[in-house]
Short mmCIF file of C-alpha atoms and ligand atoms in Angstrom, two decimals:
data_model
loop_
_atom_site.label_atom_id
_atom_site.label_comp_id
_atom_site.label_asym_id
_atom_site.label_seq_id
_atom_site.Cartn_x
_atom_site.Cartn_y
_atom_site.Cartn_z
CA MET A 1 -8.71 15.72 15.22
CA ASN A 2 -10.57 15.44 11.79
CA VAL A 3 -11.94 12.06 10.75
CA ILE A 4 -12.54 11.35 7.03
CA ASN A 5 -13.05 8.56 4.88
CA CYS A 6 -10.09 7.07 2.94
CA THR A 7 -10.63 8.39 -0.69
CA HIS A 8 -9.68 4.85 -1.85
CA CYS A 9 -11.23 2.39 0.07
CA GLY A 10 -13.72 4.54 2.20
CA GLN A 11 -12.46 3.37 5.48
CA LEU A 12 -12.61 5.66 8.28
CA ILE A 13 -9.39 7.29 9.14
CA LEU A 14 -7.68 10.36 11.03
CA THR A 15 -7.07 12.98 8.31
CA THR A 16 -3.81 12.80 6.30
CA PRO A 17 -2.45 14.90 3.68
CA SER A 18 -2.87 12.38 1.08
CA LYS A 19 -6.55 11.27 2.40
CA LEU A 20 -5.55 7.77 2.08
CA CYS A 21 -5.51 4.89 4.84
CA ALA A 22 -2.35 3.15 5.75
CA SER A 23 -3.04 0.10 3.54
CA CYS A 24 -4.12 2.23 0.55
CA LEU A 25 -0.79 4.32 1.17
CA THR A 26 1.47 1.34 1.14
CA LYS A 27 -0.36 0.03 -2.07
CA GLU A 28 -0.09 3.46 -3.82
CA HIS A 29 3.60 3.66 -2.92
CA GLN A 30 4.19 0.07 -4.47
CA GLU A 31 2.30 1.29 -7.66
CA VAL A 32 4.35 4.28 -8.04
CA GLN A 33 7.46 2.46 -7.83
CA LYS A 34 6.17 -0.15 -10.39
CA VAL A 35 5.19 2.53 -12.87
CA LYS A 36 8.50 4.51 -12.19
CA GLN A 37 10.51 1.32 -12.86
CA TYR A 38 8.40 0.29 -15.92
CA MET A 39 9.01 3.79 -17.42
CA ALA A 40 12.61 3.62 -16.74
CA GLU A 41 12.93 0.30 -18.44
CA ASN A 42 10.67 1.36 -21.43
CA PRO A 43 11.15 5.10 -21.77
CA ARG A 44 9.11 5.08 -25.10
CA ALA A 45 6.16 3.31 -23.72
CA SER A 46 2.86 5.15 -24.20
CA TYR A 47 0.66 5.93 -21.36
CA MET A 48 -1.85 3.08 -22.07
CA GLU A 49 1.10 0.71 -22.38
CA VAL A 50 2.12 1.68 -18.84
CA VAL A 51 -1.30 1.12 -17.54
CA HIS A 52 -1.92 -2.29 -19.15
CA SER A 53 1.66 -3.53 -18.38
CA THR A 54 1.71 -2.47 -14.68
CA GLY A 55 -1.93 -3.15 -13.93
CA VAL A 56 -1.80 0.25 -12.10
CA SER A 57 -4.95 2.55 -12.25
CA ILE A 58 -5.16 5.27 -14.87
CA GLN A 59 -5.66 7.76 -12.42
CA THR A 60 -2.41 6.77 -10.55
CA VAL A 61 -0.43 6.73 -13.94
CA ARG A 62 -1.99 9.83 -15.09
CA SER A 63 -0.79 11.64 -11.73
CA LEU A 64 2.81 10.35 -12.38
CA ILE A 65 3.06 11.20 -16.10
CA SER A 66 1.47 14.51 -16.11
ZN1 ZN B 101 -7.97 3.05 2.10
#
């Protein structure tokens, strides 16, 4: 079994495909849903508008949009 640090908070965890601990994974899922919902409601919103309006990190929004 491999042990790694969560790439988000640094907590020591057993390795997972996402390289995130359970709490960061849950948080990321919530942020993904928030971004998807915002983009469905505002299809013409720019990338920066999505970041500012949802409060989700640039990296997460970028991974969803690109
Ligand atoms: Zn974490």
